[in-house]
Amino acid sequence: MSEVKPFLLELGVEEIPHWMIVPALGDMERLFLDLCQSHQLVPGDLKFDGTPRRLVLRAAGLPERQADRVELVMGPPKSAGPGAAMGFAKKNGVTVEELSTEVTPKGEYFALSRKIEGREVRQILAEALPALISKIPWPKAMYWTGKGGTTFIRPIRWIVAMLGDSVVEFELAGVQSGTLSRGHRRMGADEIAFDHTNYEERLEKNGVILSAAKRRKRIQDGIKKLLKGKGLELIADDSLLDDLVYLTEYPTPILGSFNPEFLALPQEVLSTVMRHHQRYFTMRDGEGKMAPHFLAIMNMKADKKGYVVKGNERVLEARFNDARFFWDQDQSKKLADRVEDLANVTFQAKLGSYKDKRLGVEAGVCRIAAALNLDSRLARRAAELCKTDLMTEMVKELTELQGVMGGLYAKAQGEPGEVWKAIYEHYEPASMESEVPSSDYGKILSIADKLDSLEGCFALGMIPSGSKDPLGLRRAAQGIVKTIVEGRLRLNLKKIVNEGAEETNRTFLRIRSDYKEDRAADGELKLAKQIWEFLLDRVRYYFREVRHYAYDELSAVLAAGPVDLVDIESRLYALKLVRQTEEFEPLAAAFKRMRNILKQAGWQGGTVNPALLEEGAERELFDETSRVLAKVAVYRRSEDYMASLNVISTLKPAVDHFFDKILVNAPDPAVRDNRLALLGGLYNEVSSIADFSEIVTSSTTE
């Protein structure tokens, strides 16, 4: 058996954008495992590490040589005769006597068992690694040795490739592999010798903490030590912490301060400048108020003379002075006076300007406000002003503050609370982790804005396909669903979609000569159907993946046809709990049997004639059904689905007795139709809450 040796590959590069490092390590792992599998290699424990200047792959063990193997080469069928066998043998450099016979489903074939000697793994790696490195996908890549040459995210400066103590020799982008690494750009040596046992230790002595987990811990421990006894608290920002871990090789926290007079600016402005422009953490004091301090992470061991802190303070002061200038300058012109300026800002090339979009949002928010009995004047005013902050100097400089600045400016300019809060919040939720708007007007403006984007893009055929969604329409649709459910808005979403699609259709017919009306065969706008199905797909995703309801529970509820998403959640919650009772699964199986019977019989409807009911099991089911459905009707008026499903579950004994004693397909047509009407009426009433027949059961009676 071949001896096993540790393997290490280090790619030394110019600084890689922090957000690309983790995906690149994942791709390295995938590509390396594919390489091992294709060459029948079983690596030992794998480790993948990354810093801004290096990507590292380590395998605890790889064999020095591949194992020998036997390859079976199939030849011609025996029926082809001796001549074919001789030709096959000659081609493979053997005699006919060395051939064997293999029996296959197609008959007997000549075959040859050939021993394949394993190759040196170092040679395999030398041949394969250049291609592996070149195949790492990047959002953007550059040519470094001329067009048609190697592409990579940044110039490759050094390559370490070692199997045991031996170099895996290859060249890539003009760089020859070797055994020497490099340290921190300012604190480390240009050449670092090491072996597999002291690799991380030698790097750390040269200013490089290889492990991302260790860098994270160093930051967290350093922050605790730095803030101890100072009466300051860091405002947690996990995303910023993730960024800083991959922006540094030797992270060290430092604490700086700024002039308290800047606290007169909105906290949102100060925090955005610090977080997005400088990658600083915001601080608060013991009373929970924003403090005139910041916490930064430098890529050095220490700042003994305070030069780094002072440099960061000077940069931040300049940024804050700019922000104060923008704040004062923007106040000289009201948002309402900027509305016409939106005509000069393109929303989307085919959809027109933000002024055009504003009109669509206004129409949508008024429809939603009317449906929820909210003040349409306030909703319209919020929609009229919601995009005007795009024309302000602050948002041009700090694009992350879109909406937020509009809300702050509207507040400063005396707009009603409902209006400025709606503007402030209307870009939320930005993701599935974000909070939905807190105010009702913020919620409906958020929905109207996102729905307008869907309507316009779908009308022009710009519909997401596969994984491609350049306009973020899936995210917009998911935001609509999340806002309605978590905002507890009792909204008939399908009706809103239909009304919006009809208005979009009329508008586009009026303003675009290249737009053709396209209606489905059943008379309903194709546009409305497309948007509703798109949203319904996001509804399914939300309740399955975010709220963690079972797929069959969701199918059962959606089969009942509700279009109020809050109502859907209430039904799902009740169904999930009732499903845990002993009676539920057998009853669900019985309803599946009812559905099959009704389908096979082609039942088209009808009412029960009590005079045709047989005494005993049939009459018992009729009486129990009448009792239960009367209670369900009361519970449903108050949307008490838990009570409704619980009382429905009491039907189990009567349903079981009916199927045990009664032949549904009775010889007498009148009796048969009456029994189908009994089952059909029960099935339809119960299925209007949730279609039990959609539930997957362990045993289903057909």
PDB file of C-alpha atoms in Angstrom, residues 351-595:
ATOM      1  CA  LEU A 351     -40.292  51.219 -17.793  1.00  0.00           C
ATOM      2  CA  GLY A 352     -39.350  54.871 -17.786  1.00  0.00           C
ATOM      3  CA  SER A 353     -38.367  57.292 -15.049  1.00  0.00           C
ATOM      4  CA  TYR A 354     -38.948  57.328 -11.317  1.00  0.00           C
ATOM      5  CA  LYS A 355     -41.677  59.876 -11.987  1.00  0.00           C
ATOM      6  CA  ASP A 356     -43.467  57.204 -14.026  1.00  0.00           C
ATOM      7  CA  LYS A 357     -42.919  54.675 -11.261  1.00  0.00           C
ATOM      8  CA  ARG A 358     -44.232  57.099  -8.665  1.00  0.00           C
ATOM      9  CA  LEU A 359     -47.546  57.282 -10.525  1.00  0.00           C
ATOM     10  CA  GLY A 360     -47.850  53.490 -10.502  1.00  0.00           C
ATOM     11  CA  VAL A 361     -47.028  53.324  -6.794  1.00  0.00           C
ATOM     12  CA  GLU A 362     -49.626  56.026  -6.054  1.00  0.00           C
ATOM     13  CA  ALA A 363     -52.345  54.100  -7.854  1.00  0.00           C
ATOM     14  CA  GLY A 364     -51.411  50.866  -6.102  1.00  0.00           C
ATOM     15  CA  VAL A 365     -51.168  52.284  -2.604  1.00  0.00           C
ATOM     16  CA  CYS A 366     -54.588  53.941  -2.967  1.00  0.00           C
ATOM     17  CA  ARG A 367     -56.170  50.616  -3.956  1.00  0.00           C
ATOM     18  CA  ILE A 368     -54.572  48.884  -0.969  1.00  0.00           C
ATOM     19  CA  ALA A 369     -55.509  51.717   1.404  1.00  0.00           C
ATOM     20  CA  ALA A 370     -59.141  51.509   0.284  1.00  0.00           C
ATOM     21  CA  ALA A 371     -59.166  47.732   0.819  1.00  0.00           C
ATOM     22  CA  LEU A 372     -57.858  48.189   4.381  1.00  0.00           C
ATOM     23  CA  ASN A 373     -59.983  51.279   5.207  1.00  0.00           C
ATOM     24  CA  LEU A 374     -56.921  53.497   5.562  1.00  0.00           C
ATOM     25  CA  ASP A 375     -56.798  57.173   4.606  1.00  0.00           C
ATOM     26  CA  SER A 376     -56.101  57.299   0.866  1.00  0.00           C
ATOM     27  CA  ARG A 377     -54.931  60.939   1.093  1.00  0.00           C
ATOM     28  CA  LEU A 378     -52.122  60.042   3.488  1.00  0.00           C
ATOM     29  CA  ALA A 379     -51.228  56.982   1.410  1.00  0.00           C
ATOM     30  CA  ARG A 380     -51.122  59.019  -1.786  1.00  0.00           C
ATOM     31  CA  ARG A 381     -48.954  61.719  -0.192  1.00  0.00           C
ATOM     32  CA  ALA A 382     -46.450  59.122   1.016  1.00  0.00           C
ATOM     33  CA  ALA A 383     -46.305  57.590  -2.477  1.00  0.00           C
ATOM     34  CA  GLU A 384     -45.901  61.012  -4.089  1.00  0.00           C
ATOM     35  CA  LEU A 385     -42.807  61.801  -1.996  1.00  0.00           C
ATOM     36  CA  CYS A 386     -41.310  58.341  -1.429  1.00  0.00           C
ATOM     37  CA  LYS A 387     -38.727  58.479  -4.247  1.00  0.00           C
ATOM     38  CA  THR A 388     -37.831  62.177  -4.094  1.00  0.00           C
ATOM     39  CA  ASP A 389     -34.856  61.642  -1.789  1.00  0.00           C
ATOM     40  CA  LEU A 390     -33.097  60.144  -4.825  1.00  0.00           C
ATOM     41  CA  MET A 391     -32.616  63.764  -5.873  1.00  0.00           C
ATOM     42  CA  THR A 392     -30.897  64.770  -2.614  1.00  0.00           C
ATOM     43  CA  GLU A 393     -27.147  65.141  -2.192  1.00  0.00           C
ATOM     44  CA  MET A 394     -27.155  62.897   0.877  1.00  0.00           C
ATOM     45  CA  VAL A 395     -28.634  59.915  -0.968  1.00  0.00           C
ATOM     46  CA  LYS A 396     -26.403  60.479  -3.973  1.00  0.00           C
ATOM     47  CA  GLU A 397     -23.461  60.118  -1.585  1.00  0.00           C
ATOM     48  CA  LEU A 398     -24.966  57.474   0.746  1.00  0.00           C
ATOM     49  CA  THR A 399     -27.184  55.341  -1.481  1.00  0.00           C
ATOM     50  CA  GLU A 400     -27.800  52.950   1.437  1.00  0.00           C
ATOM     51  CA  LEU A 401     -30.039  55.656   2.953  1.00  0.00           C
ATOM     52  CA  GLN A 402     -32.681  55.613   0.202  1.00  0.00           C
ATOM     53  CA  GLY A 403     -36.077  55.933   1.828  1.00  0.00           C
ATOM     54  CA  VAL A 404     -34.592  56.568   5.252  1.00  0.00           C
ATOM     55  CA  MET A 405     -33.454  60.068   4.258  1.00  0.00           C
ATOM     56  CA  GLY A 406     -36.764  60.705   2.539  1.00  0.00           C
ATOM     57  CA  GLY A 407     -38.513  59.920   5.802  1.00  0.00           C
ATOM     58  CA  LEU A 408     -36.165  62.099   7.845  1.00  0.00           C
ATOM     59  CA  TYR A 409     -36.478  65.025   5.436  1.00  0.00           C
ATOM     60  CA  ALA A 410     -40.264  64.644   5.339  1.00  0.00           C
ATOM     61  CA  LYS A 411     -40.354  64.701   9.137  1.00  0.00           C
ATOM     62  CA  ALA A 412     -38.159  67.803   9.269  1.00  0.00           C
ATOM     63  CA  GLN A 413     -40.421  69.467   6.691  1.00  0.00           C
ATOM     64  CA  GLY A 414     -43.569  68.904   8.742  1.00  0.00           C
ATOM     65  CA  GLU A 415     -45.209  66.011   6.900  1.00  0.00           C
ATOM     66  CA  PRO A 416     -47.708  63.971   8.996  1.00  0.00           C
ATOM     67  CA  GLY A 417     -46.305  61.079  11.025  1.00  0.00           C
ATOM     68  CA  GLU A 418     -48.091  58.518   8.872  1.00  0.00           C
ATOM     69  CA  VAL A 419     -46.448  59.977   5.765  1.00  0.00           C
ATOM     70  CA  TRP A 420     -42.830  60.339   6.893  1.00  0.00           C
ATOM     71  CA  LYS A 421     -42.812  56.964   8.662  1.00  0.00           C
ATOM     72  CA  ALA A 422     -44.172  55.272   5.522  1.00  0.00           C
ATOM     73  CA  ILE A 423     -41.442  56.855   3.376  1.00  0.00           C
ATOM     74  CA  TYR A 424     -38.779  55.958   5.959  1.00  0.00           C
ATOM     75  CA  GLU A 425     -39.775  52.266   5.974  1.00  0.00           C
ATOM     76  CA  HIS A 426     -40.972  51.543   2.471  1.00  0.00           C
ATOM     77  CA  TYR A 427     -37.815  49.769   1.240  1.00  0.00           C
ATOM     78  CA  GLU A 428     -38.233  47.184   3.992  1.00  0.00           C
ATOM     79  CA  PRO A 429     -38.038  44.242   4.258  1.00  0.00           C
ATOM     80  CA  ALA A 430     -34.746  44.133   2.382  1.00  0.00           C
ATOM     81  CA  SER A 431     -34.344  40.401   3.045  1.00  0.00           C
ATOM     82  CA  MET A 432     -36.014  37.500   4.832  1.00  0.00           C
ATOM     83  CA  GLU A 433     -34.045  38.453   7.958  1.00  0.00           C
ATOM     84  CA  SER A 434     -35.222  42.088   7.912  1.00  0.00           C
ATOM     85  CA  GLU A 435     -38.128  43.453   9.912  1.00  0.00           C
ATOM     86  CA  VAL A 436     -41.272  44.483   8.057  1.00  0.00           C
ATOM     87  CA  PRO A 437     -42.371  48.147   8.274  1.00  0.00           C
ATOM     88  CA  SER A 438     -43.811  48.984  11.681  1.00  0.00           C
ATOM     89  CA  SER A 439     -46.559  51.359  10.510  1.00  0.00           C
ATOM     90  CA  ASP A 440     -49.632  50.455   8.479  1.00  0.00           C
ATOM     91  CA  TYR A 441     -48.857  53.125   5.884  1.00  0.00           C
ATOM     92  CA  GLY A 442     -45.262  51.906   5.679  1.00  0.00           C
ATOM     93  CA  LYS A 443     -46.516  48.381   5.038  1.00  0.00           C
ATOM     94  CA  ILE A 444     -48.905  49.327   2.248  1.00  0.00           C
ATOM     95  CA  LEU A 445     -46.370  51.660   0.596  1.00  0.00           C
ATOM     96  CA  SER A 446     -43.774  48.864   0.686  1.00  0.00           C
ATOM     97  CA  ILE A 447     -46.249  46.458  -0.921  1.00  0.00           C
ATOM     98  CA  ALA A 448     -47.370  48.980  -3.557  1.00  0.00           C
ATOM     99  CA  ASP A 449     -43.781  49.832  -4.510  1.00  0.00           C
ATOM    100  CA  LYS A 450     -42.785  46.193  -4.940  1.00  0.00           C
ATOM    101  CA  LEU A 451     -46.018  45.215  -6.668  1.00  0.00           C
ATOM    102  CA  ASP A 452     -45.634  48.077  -9.150  1.00  0.00           C
ATOM    103  CA  SER A 453     -42.201  46.707 -10.106  1.00  0.00           C
ATOM    104  CA  LEU A 454     -43.710  43.257 -10.671  1.00  0.00           C
ATOM    105  CA  GLU A 455     -46.564  44.643 -12.748  1.00  0.00           C
ATOM    106  CA  GLY A 456     -44.343  46.718 -15.004  1.00  0.00           C
ATOM    107  CA  CYS A 457     -41.687  44.063 -15.544  1.00  0.00           C
ATOM    108  CA  PHE A 458     -44.170  41.243 -16.136  1.00  0.00           C
ATOM    109  CA  ALA A 459     -46.170  43.387 -18.561  1.00  0.00           C
ATOM    110  CA  LEU A 460     -43.043  43.770 -20.700  1.00  0.00           C
ATOM    111  CA  GLY A 461     -42.063  40.105 -20.423  1.00  0.00           C
ATOM    112  CA  MET A 462     -39.138  40.694 -18.051  1.00  0.00           C
ATOM    113  CA  ILE A 463     -39.968  37.629 -15.966  1.00  0.00           C
ATOM    114  CA  PRO A 464     -37.308  35.779 -13.921  1.00  0.00           C
ATOM    115  CA  SER A 465     -36.272  32.465 -15.419  1.00  0.00           C
ATOM    116  CA  GLY A 466     -34.155  29.814 -13.749  1.00  0.00           C
ATOM    117  CA  SER A 467     -31.692  31.370 -11.338  1.00  0.00           C
ATOM    118  CA  LYS A 468     -31.562  34.664 -13.256  1.00  0.00           C
ATOM    119  CA  ASP A 469     -33.350  37.567 -11.600  1.00  0.00           C
ATOM    120  CA  PRO A 470     -31.363  40.741 -12.356  1.00  0.00           C
ATOM    121  CA  LEU A 471     -34.166  43.071 -11.244  1.00  0.00           C
ATOM    122  CA  GLY A 472     -34.682  41.318  -7.900  1.00  0.00           C
ATOM    123  CA  LEU A 473     -38.320  40.448  -8.595  1.00  0.00           C
ATOM    124  CA  ARG A 474     -38.275  37.312  -6.454  1.00  0.00           C
ATOM    125  CA  ARG A 475     -36.970  39.356  -3.546  1.00  0.00           C
ATOM    126  CA  ALA A 476     -39.709  41.934  -4.162  1.00  0.00           C
ATOM    127  CA  ALA A 477     -42.402  39.254  -4.227  1.00  0.00           C
ATOM    128  CA  GLN A 478     -41.002  37.669  -1.082  1.00  0.00           C
ATOM    129  CA  GLY A 479     -41.085  41.078   0.593  1.00  0.00           C
ATOM    130  CA  ILE A 480     -44.758  41.463  -0.299  1.00  0.00           C
ATOM    131  CA  VAL A 481     -45.629  38.081   1.210  1.00  0.00           C
ATOM    132  CA  LYS A 482     -43.557  38.641   4.341  1.00  0.00           C
ATOM    133  CA  THR A 483     -45.028  42.113   4.915  1.00  0.00           C
ATOM    134  CA  ILE A 484     -48.614  40.931   4.585  1.00  0.00           C
ATOM    135  CA  VAL A 485     -48.210  37.916   6.863  1.00  0.00           C
ATOM    136  CA  GLU A 486     -45.985  39.407   9.540  1.00  0.00           C
ATOM    137  CA  GLY A 487     -47.744  42.772   9.293  1.00  0.00           C
ATOM    138  CA  ARG A 488     -51.102  41.026   9.849  1.00  0.00           C
ATOM    139  CA  LEU A 489     -52.762  42.787   6.900  1.00  0.00           C
ATOM    140  CA  ARG A 490     -56.186  41.352   6.068  1.00  0.00           C
ATOM    141  CA  LEU A 491     -55.834  41.810   2.361  1.00  0.00           C
ATOM    142  CA  ASN A 492     -57.317  39.947  -0.593  1.00  0.00           C
ATOM    143  CA  LEU A 493     -54.016  39.848  -2.447  1.00  0.00           C
ATOM    144  CA  LYS A 494     -55.409  38.186  -5.561  1.00  0.00           C
ATOM    145  CA  LYS A 495     -57.996  40.953  -5.973  1.00  0.00           C
ATOM    146  CA  ILE A 496     -55.303  43.616  -5.570  1.00  0.00           C
ATOM    147  CA  VAL A 497     -53.184  41.824  -8.193  1.00  0.00           C
ATOM    148  CA  ASN A 498     -56.108  41.617 -10.627  1.00  0.00           C
ATOM    149  CA  GLU A 499     -56.948  45.306 -10.227  1.00  0.00           C
ATOM    150  CA  GLY A 500     -53.312  46.339 -10.573  1.00  0.00           C
ATOM    151  CA  ALA A 501     -52.785  44.199 -13.660  1.00  0.00           C
ATOM    152  CA  GLU A 502     -55.845  45.646 -15.355  1.00  0.00           C
ATOM    153  CA  GLU A 503     -54.674  49.196 -14.692  1.00  0.00           C
ATOM    154  CA  THR A 504     -51.130  48.401 -15.856  1.00  0.00           C
ATOM    155  CA  ASN A 505     -52.571  46.852 -19.004  1.00  0.00           C
ATOM    156  CA  ARG A 506     -54.646  49.966 -19.748  1.00  0.00           C
ATOM    157  CA  THR A 507     -51.724  52.295 -19.005  1.00  0.00           C
ATOM    158  CA  PHE A 508     -49.283  50.424 -21.225  1.00  0.00           C
ATOM    159  CA  LEU A 509     -51.808  50.262 -24.080  1.00  0.00           C
ATOM    160  CA  ARG A 510     -52.129  54.024 -23.825  1.00  0.00           C
ATOM    161  CA  ILE A 511     -48.468  55.035 -23.528  1.00  0.00           C
ATOM    162  CA  ARG A 512     -46.570  52.323 -25.441  1.00  0.00           C
ATOM    163  CA  SER A 513     -47.157  51.710 -29.133  1.00  0.00           C
ATOM    164  CA  ASP A 514     -45.200  48.450 -28.961  1.00  0.00           C
ATOM    165  CA  TYR A 515     -47.365  46.969 -26.203  1.00  0.00           C
ATOM    166  CA  LYS A 516     -50.100  44.543 -27.292  1.00  0.00           C
ATOM    167  CA  GLU A 517     -53.029  43.512 -25.127  1.00  0.00           C
ATOM    168  CA  ASP A 518     -52.785  39.804 -24.396  1.00  0.00           C
ATOM    169  CA  ARG A 519     -55.711  38.129 -22.685  1.00  0.00           C
ATOM    170  CA  ALA A 520     -56.002  34.458 -21.717  1.00  0.00           C
ATOM    171  CA  ALA A 521     -58.729  32.321 -23.276  1.00  0.00           C
ATOM    172  CA  ASP A 522     -60.913  32.501 -20.167  1.00  0.00           C
ATOM    173  CA  GLY A 523     -61.050  36.297 -20.338  1.00  0.00           C
ATOM    174  CA  GLU A 524     -58.847  36.988 -17.297  1.00  0.00           C
ATOM    175  CA  LEU A 525     -55.764  39.042 -17.955  1.00  0.00           C
ATOM    176  CA  LYS A 526     -52.748  36.900 -18.626  1.00  0.00           C
ATOM    177  CA  LEU A 527     -50.710  39.474 -16.751  1.00  0.00           C
ATOM    178  CA  ALA A 528     -52.757  39.014 -13.567  1.00  0.00           C
ATOM    179  CA  LYS A 529     -52.430  35.248 -13.820  1.00  0.00           C
ATOM    180  CA  GLN A 530     -48.662  35.426 -14.230  1.00  0.00           C
ATOM    181  CA  ILE A 531     -48.174  37.771 -11.301  1.00  0.00           C
ATOM    182  CA  TRP A 532     -50.500  35.795  -9.039  1.00  0.00           C
ATOM    183  CA  GLU A 533     -48.767  32.494  -9.813  1.00  0.00           C
ATOM    184  CA  PHE A 534     -45.411  34.152  -9.211  1.00  0.00           C
ATOM    185  CA  LEU A 535     -46.584  35.456  -5.839  1.00  0.00           C
ATOM    186  CA  LEU A 536     -48.194  32.127  -4.991  1.00  0.00           C
ATOM    187  CA  ASP A 537     -44.857  30.432  -5.554  1.00  0.00           C
ATOM    188  CA  ARG A 538     -43.320  32.845  -3.031  1.00  0.00           C
ATOM    189  CA  VAL A 539     -46.216  32.131  -0.635  1.00  0.00           C
ATOM    190  CA  ARG A 540     -45.383  28.432  -0.805  1.00  0.00           C
ATOM    191  CA  TYR A 541     -41.697  29.138  -0.221  1.00  0.00           C
ATOM    192  CA  TYR A 542     -42.403  31.435   2.728  1.00  0.00           C
ATOM    193  CA  PHE A 543     -44.693  29.060   4.611  1.00  0.00           C
ATOM    194  CA  ARG A 544     -42.503  26.015   3.902  1.00  0.00           C
ATOM    195  CA  GLU A 545     -38.978  27.376   4.309  1.00  0.00           C
ATOM    196  CA  VAL A 546     -39.495  30.306   6.678  1.00  0.00           C
ATOM    197  CA  ARG A 547     -42.480  29.218   8.771  1.00  0.00           C
ATOM    198  CA  HIS A 548     -41.627  25.504   8.441  1.00  0.00           C
ATOM    199  CA  TYR A 549     -45.093  24.125   7.693  1.00  0.00           C
ATOM    200  CA  ALA A 550     -45.216  20.726   6.006  1.00  0.00           C
ATOM    201  CA  TYR A 551     -45.748  20.782   2.253  1.00  0.00           C
ATOM    202  CA  ASP A 552     -48.917  18.656   2.432  1.00  0.00           C
ATOM    203  CA  GLU A 553     -50.408  20.917   5.119  1.00  0.00           C
ATOM    204  CA  LEU A 554     -49.803  23.875   2.828  1.00  0.00           C
ATOM    205  CA  SER A 555     -51.289  21.993  -0.139  1.00  0.00           C
ATOM    206  CA  ALA A 556     -54.365  21.169   1.937  1.00  0.00           C
ATOM    207  CA  VAL A 557     -54.932  24.794   2.919  1.00  0.00           C
ATOM    208  CA  LEU A 558     -54.215  26.276  -0.517  1.00  0.00           C
ATOM    209  CA  ALA A 559     -56.590  23.756  -2.099  1.00  0.00           C
ATOM    210  CA  ALA A 560     -59.381  25.465  -0.136  1.00  0.00           C
ATOM    211  CA  GLY A 561     -58.666  28.618  -2.160  1.00  0.00           C
ATOM    212  CA  PRO A 562     -58.005  31.333   0.451  1.00  0.00           C
ATOM    213  CA  VAL A 563     -56.293  34.494  -0.841  1.00  0.00           C
ATOM    214  CA  ASP A 564     -55.872  36.268   2.504  1.00  0.00           C
ATOM    215  CA  LEU A 565     -52.348  35.321   3.631  1.00  0.00           C
ATOM    216  CA  VAL A 566     -53.070  35.981   7.312  1.00  0.00           C
ATOM    217  CA  ASP A 567     -56.049  33.655   7.016  1.00  0.00           C
ATOM    218  CA  ILE A 568     -53.821  31.037   5.366  1.00  0.00           C
ATOM    219  CA  GLU A 569     -51.438  31.156   8.304  1.00  0.00           C
ATOM    220  CA  SER A 570     -54.307  30.776  10.803  1.00  0.00           C
ATOM    221  CA  ARG A 571     -55.533  27.689   8.966  1.00  0.00           C
ATOM    222  CA  LEU A 572     -52.034  26.224   8.763  1.00  0.00           C
ATOM    223  CA  TYR A 573     -51.423  26.731  12.479  1.00  0.00           C
ATOM    224  CA  ALA A 574     -54.700  25.041  13.384  1.00  0.00           C
ATOM    225  CA  LEU A 575     -54.118  22.180  10.943  1.00  0.00           C
ATOM    226  CA  LYS A 576     -50.601  21.594  12.268  1.00  0.00           C
ATOM    227  CA  LEU A 577     -51.889  21.217  15.839  1.00  0.00           C
ATOM    228  CA  VAL A 578     -54.973  19.136  15.009  1.00  0.00           C
ATOM    229  CA  ARG A 579     -52.815  16.849  12.886  1.00  0.00           C
ATOM    230  CA  GLN A 580     -51.107  15.674  16.072  1.00  0.00           C
ATOM    231  CA  THR A 581     -54.338  14.102  17.443  1.00  0.00           C
ATOM    232  CA  GLU A 582     -55.102  10.380  17.093  1.00  0.00           C
ATOM    233  CA  GLU A 583     -58.285  10.924  15.084  1.00  0.00           C
ATOM    234  CA  PHE A 584     -56.764  13.110  12.387  1.00  0.00           C
ATOM    235  CA  GLU A 585     -54.816  10.717  10.177  1.00  0.00           C
ATOM    236  CA  PRO A 586     -57.583   8.087   9.833  1.00  0.00           C
ATOM    237  CA  LEU A 587     -60.074  10.869   9.120  1.00  0.00           C
ATOM    238  CA  ALA A 588     -57.756  12.356   6.468  1.00  0.00           C
ATOM    239  CA  ALA A 589     -57.522   8.913   4.854  1.00  0.00           C
ATOM    240  CA  ALA A 590     -61.331   8.673   4.893  1.00  0.00           C
ATOM    241  CA  PHE A 591     -61.632  12.047   3.136  1.00  0.00           C
ATOM    242  CA  LYS A 592     -59.170  10.884   0.510  1.00  0.00           C
ATOM    243  CA  ARG A 593     -61.447   7.885  -0.019  1.00  0.00           C
ATOM    244  CA  MET A 594     -64.451  10.214  -0.320  1.00  0.00           C
ATOM    245  CA  ARG A 595     -62.650  12.272  -2.971  1.00  0.00           C
TER     246      ARG A 595
END
